[in-house]
XYZ file of C-alpha atoms in Angstrom:
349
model
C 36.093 55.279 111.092
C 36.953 53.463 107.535
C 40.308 54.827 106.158
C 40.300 55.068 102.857
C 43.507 55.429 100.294
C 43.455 57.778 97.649
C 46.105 57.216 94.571
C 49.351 59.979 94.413
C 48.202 60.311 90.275
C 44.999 61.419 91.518
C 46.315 64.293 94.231
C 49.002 65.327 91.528
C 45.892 66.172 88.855
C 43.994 67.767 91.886
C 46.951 69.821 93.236
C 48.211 70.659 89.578
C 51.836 69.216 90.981
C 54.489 66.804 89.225
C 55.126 63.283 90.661
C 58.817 61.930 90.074
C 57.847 58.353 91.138
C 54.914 55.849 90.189
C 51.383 57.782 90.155
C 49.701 54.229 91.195
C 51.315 54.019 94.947
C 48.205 55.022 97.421
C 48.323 56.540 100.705
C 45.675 56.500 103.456
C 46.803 59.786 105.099
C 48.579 62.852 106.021
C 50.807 63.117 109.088
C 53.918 65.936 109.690
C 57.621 64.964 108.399
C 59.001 63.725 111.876
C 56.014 61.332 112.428
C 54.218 60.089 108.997
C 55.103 56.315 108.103
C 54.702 54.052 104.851
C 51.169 55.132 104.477
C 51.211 58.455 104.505
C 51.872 61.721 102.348
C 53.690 64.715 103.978
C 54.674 67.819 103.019
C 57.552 70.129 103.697
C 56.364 73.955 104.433
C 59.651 75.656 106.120
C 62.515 75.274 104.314
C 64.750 74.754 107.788
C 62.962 71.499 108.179
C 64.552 70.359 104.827
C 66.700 67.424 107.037
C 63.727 66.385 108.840
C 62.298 65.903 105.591
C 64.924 63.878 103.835
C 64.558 61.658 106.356
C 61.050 61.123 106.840
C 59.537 57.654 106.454
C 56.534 58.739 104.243
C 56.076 57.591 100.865
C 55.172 60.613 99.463
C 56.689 64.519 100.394
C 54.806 67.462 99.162
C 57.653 70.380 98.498
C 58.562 73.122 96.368
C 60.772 72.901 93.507
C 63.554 74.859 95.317
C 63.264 72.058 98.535
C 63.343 69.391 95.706
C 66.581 70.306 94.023
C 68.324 71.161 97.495
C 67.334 67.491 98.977
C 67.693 65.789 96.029
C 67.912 61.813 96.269
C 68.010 62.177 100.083
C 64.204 60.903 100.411
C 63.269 57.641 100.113
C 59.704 58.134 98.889
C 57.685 59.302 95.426
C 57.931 63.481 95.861
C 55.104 65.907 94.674
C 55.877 69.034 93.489
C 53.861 71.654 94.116
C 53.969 75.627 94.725
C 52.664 76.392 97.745
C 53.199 72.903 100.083
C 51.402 74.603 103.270
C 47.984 75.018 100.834
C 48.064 71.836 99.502
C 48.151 70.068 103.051
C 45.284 71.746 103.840
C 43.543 70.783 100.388
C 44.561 67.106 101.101
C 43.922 67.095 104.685
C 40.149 68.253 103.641
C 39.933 65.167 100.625
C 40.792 62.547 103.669
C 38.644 64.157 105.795
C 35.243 64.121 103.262
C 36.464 60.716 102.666
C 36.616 59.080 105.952
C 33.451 61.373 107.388
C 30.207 59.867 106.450
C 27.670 62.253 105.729
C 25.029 63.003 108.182
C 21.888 61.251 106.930
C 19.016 64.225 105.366
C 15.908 64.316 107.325
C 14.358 65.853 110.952
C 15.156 64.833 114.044
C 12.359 63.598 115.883
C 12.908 65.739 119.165
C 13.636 68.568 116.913
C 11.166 71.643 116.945
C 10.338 72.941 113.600
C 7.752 75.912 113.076
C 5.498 75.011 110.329
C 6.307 77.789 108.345
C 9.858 76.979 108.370
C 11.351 75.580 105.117
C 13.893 73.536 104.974
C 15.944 71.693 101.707
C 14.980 67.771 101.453
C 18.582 67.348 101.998
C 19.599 69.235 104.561
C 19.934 67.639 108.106
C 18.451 68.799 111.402
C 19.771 67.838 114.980
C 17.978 66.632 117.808
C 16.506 69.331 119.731
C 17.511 72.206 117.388
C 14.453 74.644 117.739
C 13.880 75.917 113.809
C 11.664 79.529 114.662
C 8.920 80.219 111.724
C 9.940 81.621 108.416
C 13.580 80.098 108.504
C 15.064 78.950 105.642
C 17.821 76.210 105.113
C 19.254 75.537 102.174
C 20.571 72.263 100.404
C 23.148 69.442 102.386
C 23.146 72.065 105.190
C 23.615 70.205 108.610
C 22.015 71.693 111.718
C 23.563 69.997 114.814
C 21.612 69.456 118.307
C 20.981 71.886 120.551
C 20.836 74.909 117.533
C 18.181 77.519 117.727
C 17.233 79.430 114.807
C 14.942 82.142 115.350
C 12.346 83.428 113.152
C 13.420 84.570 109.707
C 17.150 83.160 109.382
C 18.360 81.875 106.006
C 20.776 79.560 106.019
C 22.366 79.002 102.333
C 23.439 75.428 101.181
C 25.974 73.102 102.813
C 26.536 75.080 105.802
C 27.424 73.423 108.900
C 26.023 74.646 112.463
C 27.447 73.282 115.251
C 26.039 71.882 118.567
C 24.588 75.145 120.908
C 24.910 77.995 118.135
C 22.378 80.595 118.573
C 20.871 82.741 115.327
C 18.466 85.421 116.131
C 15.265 86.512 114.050
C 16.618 87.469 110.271
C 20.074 86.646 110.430
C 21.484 86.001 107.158
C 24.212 82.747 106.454
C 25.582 82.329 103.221
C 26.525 79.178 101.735
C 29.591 76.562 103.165
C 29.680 78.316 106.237
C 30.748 76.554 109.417
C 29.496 78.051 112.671
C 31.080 76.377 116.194
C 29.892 75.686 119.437
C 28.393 78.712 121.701
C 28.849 80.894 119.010
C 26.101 83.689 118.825
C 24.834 85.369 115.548
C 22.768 88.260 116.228
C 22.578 89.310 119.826
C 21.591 93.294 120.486
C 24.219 95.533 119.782
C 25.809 97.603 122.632
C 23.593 100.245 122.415
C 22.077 102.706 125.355
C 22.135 106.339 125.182
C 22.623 108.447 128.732
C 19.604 110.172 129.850
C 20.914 112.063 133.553
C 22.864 109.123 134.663
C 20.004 106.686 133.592
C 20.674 104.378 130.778
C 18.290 104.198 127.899
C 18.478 101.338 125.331
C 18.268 101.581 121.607
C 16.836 99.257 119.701
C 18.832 97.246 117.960
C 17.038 96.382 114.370
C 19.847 95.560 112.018
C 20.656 92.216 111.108
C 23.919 90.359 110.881
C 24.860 89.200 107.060
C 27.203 86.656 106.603
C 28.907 85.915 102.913
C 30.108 82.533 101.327
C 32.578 80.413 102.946
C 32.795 81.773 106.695
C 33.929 79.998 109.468
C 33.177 81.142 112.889
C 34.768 79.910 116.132
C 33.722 78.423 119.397
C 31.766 81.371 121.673
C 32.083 84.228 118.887
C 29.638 86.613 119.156
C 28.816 89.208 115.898
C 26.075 91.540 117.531
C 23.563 92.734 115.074
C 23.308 96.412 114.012
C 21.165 99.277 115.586
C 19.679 100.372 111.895
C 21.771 99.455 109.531
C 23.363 95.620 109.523
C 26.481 94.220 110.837
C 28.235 92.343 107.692
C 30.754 89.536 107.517
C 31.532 89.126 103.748
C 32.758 86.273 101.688
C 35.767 83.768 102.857
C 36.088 85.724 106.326
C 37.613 83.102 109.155
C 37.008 84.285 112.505
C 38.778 82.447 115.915
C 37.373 81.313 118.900
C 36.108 83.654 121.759
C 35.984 86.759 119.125
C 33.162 89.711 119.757
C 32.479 91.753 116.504
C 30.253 94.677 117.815
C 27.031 96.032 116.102
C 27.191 98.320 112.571
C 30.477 96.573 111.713
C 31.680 95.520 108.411
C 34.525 92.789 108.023
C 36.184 93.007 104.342
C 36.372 89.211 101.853
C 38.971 86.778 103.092
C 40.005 89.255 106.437
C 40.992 86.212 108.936
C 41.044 87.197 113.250
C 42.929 84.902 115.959
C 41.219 84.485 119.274
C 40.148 87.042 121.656
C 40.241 89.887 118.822
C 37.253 92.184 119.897
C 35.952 95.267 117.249
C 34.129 98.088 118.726
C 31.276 99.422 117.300
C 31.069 100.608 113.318
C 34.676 99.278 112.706
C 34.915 99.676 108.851
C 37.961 96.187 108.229
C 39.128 96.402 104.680
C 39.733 92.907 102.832
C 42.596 90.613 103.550
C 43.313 91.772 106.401
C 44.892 89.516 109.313
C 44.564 90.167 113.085
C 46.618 88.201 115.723
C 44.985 87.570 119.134
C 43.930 89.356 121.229
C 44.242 92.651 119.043
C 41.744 95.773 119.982
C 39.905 97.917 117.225
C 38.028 100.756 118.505
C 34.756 102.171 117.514
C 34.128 104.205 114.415
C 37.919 103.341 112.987
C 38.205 102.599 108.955
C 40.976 99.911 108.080
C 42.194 99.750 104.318
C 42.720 96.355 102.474
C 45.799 94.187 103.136
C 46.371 95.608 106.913
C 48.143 93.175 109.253
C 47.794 93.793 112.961
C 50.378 92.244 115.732
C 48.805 89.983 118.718
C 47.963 92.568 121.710
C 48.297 95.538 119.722
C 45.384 98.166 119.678
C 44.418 100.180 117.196
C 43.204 103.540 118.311
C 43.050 105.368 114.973
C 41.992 104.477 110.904
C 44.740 102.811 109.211
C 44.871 104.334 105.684
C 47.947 102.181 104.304
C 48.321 98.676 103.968
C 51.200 97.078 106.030
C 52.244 95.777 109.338
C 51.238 97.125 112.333
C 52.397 96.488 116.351
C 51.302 98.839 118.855
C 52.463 97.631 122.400
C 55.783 97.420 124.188
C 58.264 94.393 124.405
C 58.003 92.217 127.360
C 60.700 93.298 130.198
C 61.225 92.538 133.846
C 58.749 94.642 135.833
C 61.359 96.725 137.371
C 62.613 97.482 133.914
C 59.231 98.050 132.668
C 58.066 100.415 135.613
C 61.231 102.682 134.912
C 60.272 102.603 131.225
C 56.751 103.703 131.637
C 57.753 106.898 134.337
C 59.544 107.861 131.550
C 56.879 107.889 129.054
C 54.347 109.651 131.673
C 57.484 112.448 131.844
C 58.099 112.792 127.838
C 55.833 115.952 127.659
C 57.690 117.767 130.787
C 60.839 116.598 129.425
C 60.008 117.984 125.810
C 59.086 121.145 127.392
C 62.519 121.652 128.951
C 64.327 121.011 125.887
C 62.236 123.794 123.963
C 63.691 125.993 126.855
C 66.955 125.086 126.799
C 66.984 125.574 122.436
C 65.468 128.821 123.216
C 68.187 130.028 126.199
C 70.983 128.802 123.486
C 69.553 130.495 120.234
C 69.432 133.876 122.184
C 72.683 133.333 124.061
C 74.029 132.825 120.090
C-alpha cells in the first residue's frame, strides 16, 4: 500500500479546527497518543489521558480547547483544535483510508453470473462469482465483492459496498453508501408458523427488507424480511456483528446495536437509540427516540421515555447469587405476610 501525506492546513479547513503551529507540516497517518511518532496526527478523546498526551511523539494532537489550555506548552508538536476530538479521528482515519485504498476497478467479473435483465451502473464493480438474479439493480461506484448473491429484484443504491458471502433475497431494497459484511443475510423468511393441533403451519413471508442511506451491517447479521408488510432499517442505522433483527420490524435513523443484540418480531426502535450487546427486545414492544439500553439487559415491555435503561443483576459469587435469587422467588409470600402483620397491628390499635 502507497502512504500518502496529507497537509495539517488542509485537515484544519476540513475539520473546521484552529492550528497553533505551521499549516504546511504533513503527516502520513493516525496512530493513538502512547504509540504515534513524527509522522503522525493523534488526538486526545478522554481528558484523563491528558499526560499521555503531553508526551506523545506526534507532530500533530487533535484536542479540545479545555485539553489545550490545561496542557499548555507541554507538547512538542503543531495542536488542532477541534470540538469533538473522538469525531474527528474517525473523519481523518476515513481521509487516510480513501487515500491509501485504491479503488476497485468498474467492470464484471468474468466468473461472475449476471441475469440479462439485471442492470447494473457502468461504474459499479462486480466480484468474481457474485450471482446478480434478473431484475437487480446496482447503482453508481457500488462494489459487489466475490461470492455475493443477489436475488431477483434487489436495488442496490450508489456507492454501496457488499462484502465477500452476503446474501440479498428477491426485492430487497439497499440504499445508498451502505456497507454490508461477510455472512450477513438480507431477507431470509421471517419466523413465521401458526399452530394447527400441534402441527406447525408456515406463513408466507412476502414483505421485503428496506434499508435507508448510510447503513452498515456486520459480519453474520441477519434482518428477516416481513410476513406482509416490510421489515425497515432507516437512514444512518449501524448494526454489529452476529445481530438478528426479526420480520415486521422497524429500526429508527442513526439507532446503532453492539453484537449479539437480537429483536423479536414487530419491534417498533425509535431513532437514536443505542443498544449494548447482547441486549433482548421482545416481540410487539414500541421504543421511543433517544432510548439507551445496558449490555445483557432485556426489555420485556414498550419504553415510552427516553433514558437509560439496565435490566439484569450485578455479577456476584454464585453462592451469593443463589441466596439472592431464593429471595426474589419468596418476595410475593413475603409481601403477603407483611399485609398480615399491618392488618393484626391496625386492629390491635
Amino acid at each position: 500500500m502507497t502512504t500518502t501525506s496529507i497537509r495539517l492546513g488542509e485537515l484544519a479547513d476540513r475539520l473546521g479546527g484552529r492550528l497553533t503551529g505551521s499549516p504546511d507540516i504533513a503527516v502520513s497517518g493516525i496512530a493513538p497518543v502512547s504509540e504515534a511518532g513524527s509522522g503522525h496526527i493523534t488526538f486526545l478523546s478522554n481528558s484523563k489521558l491528558r499526560h499521555v498526551a503531553a508526551a506523545s511523539q506526534a507532530a500533530a494532537l487533535m484536542l479540545t480547547q479545555a485539553d489545550y489550555e490545561q496542557i499548555g506548552t507541554d507538547f512538542q508538536g503543531v495542536y488542532l483544535i477541534v470540538p469533538n476530538p473522538y469525531v474527528c479521528f474517525a473523519r481523518v482515519a476515513q481521509w487516510f483510508v480513501a487515500l491509501n485504498s485504491p479503488a476497485p476497478a468498474a467492470g464484471v467479473h468474468p466468473n461472475a453470473s449476471v441475469a440479462a435483465t439485471a442492470v447494473i451502473a457502468a461504474t459499479a464493480t462486480i466480484g468474481a462469482n457474485a450471482v446478480i438474479g434478473e431484475e437487480v439493480v446496482i447503482g453508481e461506484h457500488t462494489v459487489i465483492e466475490p461470492g455475493v448473491v443477489l436475488a431477483r429484484g434487489v436495488s442496490i443504491g450508489a456507492s454501496s459496498r457488499i462484502y465477500p458471502n452476503v446474501s440479498v433475497y428477491e426485492d430487497c431494497v439497499i440504499g445508498d453508501r451502505c456497507i454490508i459484511h461477510s455472512g450477513a443475510v438480507i431477507g431470509a423468511d421471517g419466523f413465521g408458523f401458526a399452530n394447527d393441533k400441534g402441527a406447525w403451519i408456515k406463513i408466507p413471508q412476502t414483505g421485503r427488507v428496506v434499508i435507508g442511506n448510510d447503513v452498515e451491517i456486520g459480519a453474520n447479521t441477519s434482518i428477516d424480511r416481513g410476513a406482509l408488510a416490510d421489515t425497515v432499517i432507516e437512514d444512518g442505522v449501524k448494526l454489529d456483528n452476529q445481530i438478528q433483527i426479526g420480520h415486521n420490524c422497524h429500526i429508527g435513523a442513526h439507532t446503532a446495536m453492539a453484537g449479539c443484540v437480537g429483536v423479536a418480531g414487530s419491534a417498533k426502535i425509535g431513532k437514536h437509540c443505542t443498544f449494548g450487546g447482547a441486549a433482548m427486545i421482545l416481540g410487539h414492544l414500541t421504543i421511543a427516540d433517544n432510548v439507551h439500553i445496558s449490555s445483557g439487559s432485556l426489555v420485556s415491555r414498550s419504553i415510552s421515555e427516553p433514558g437509560q435503561y439496565t435490566g439484569f443483576y450485578p455479577l456476584a459469587k454464585n453462592a451469593d447469587w443463589e441466596k439472592t435469587a431464593a429471595i426474589v422467588r419468596n418476595l410475593g409470600t413475603m409481601r403477603e405476610k407483611l399485609r398480615q402483620l399491618e392488618k393484626i397491628t391496625k386492629n390491635k390499635e
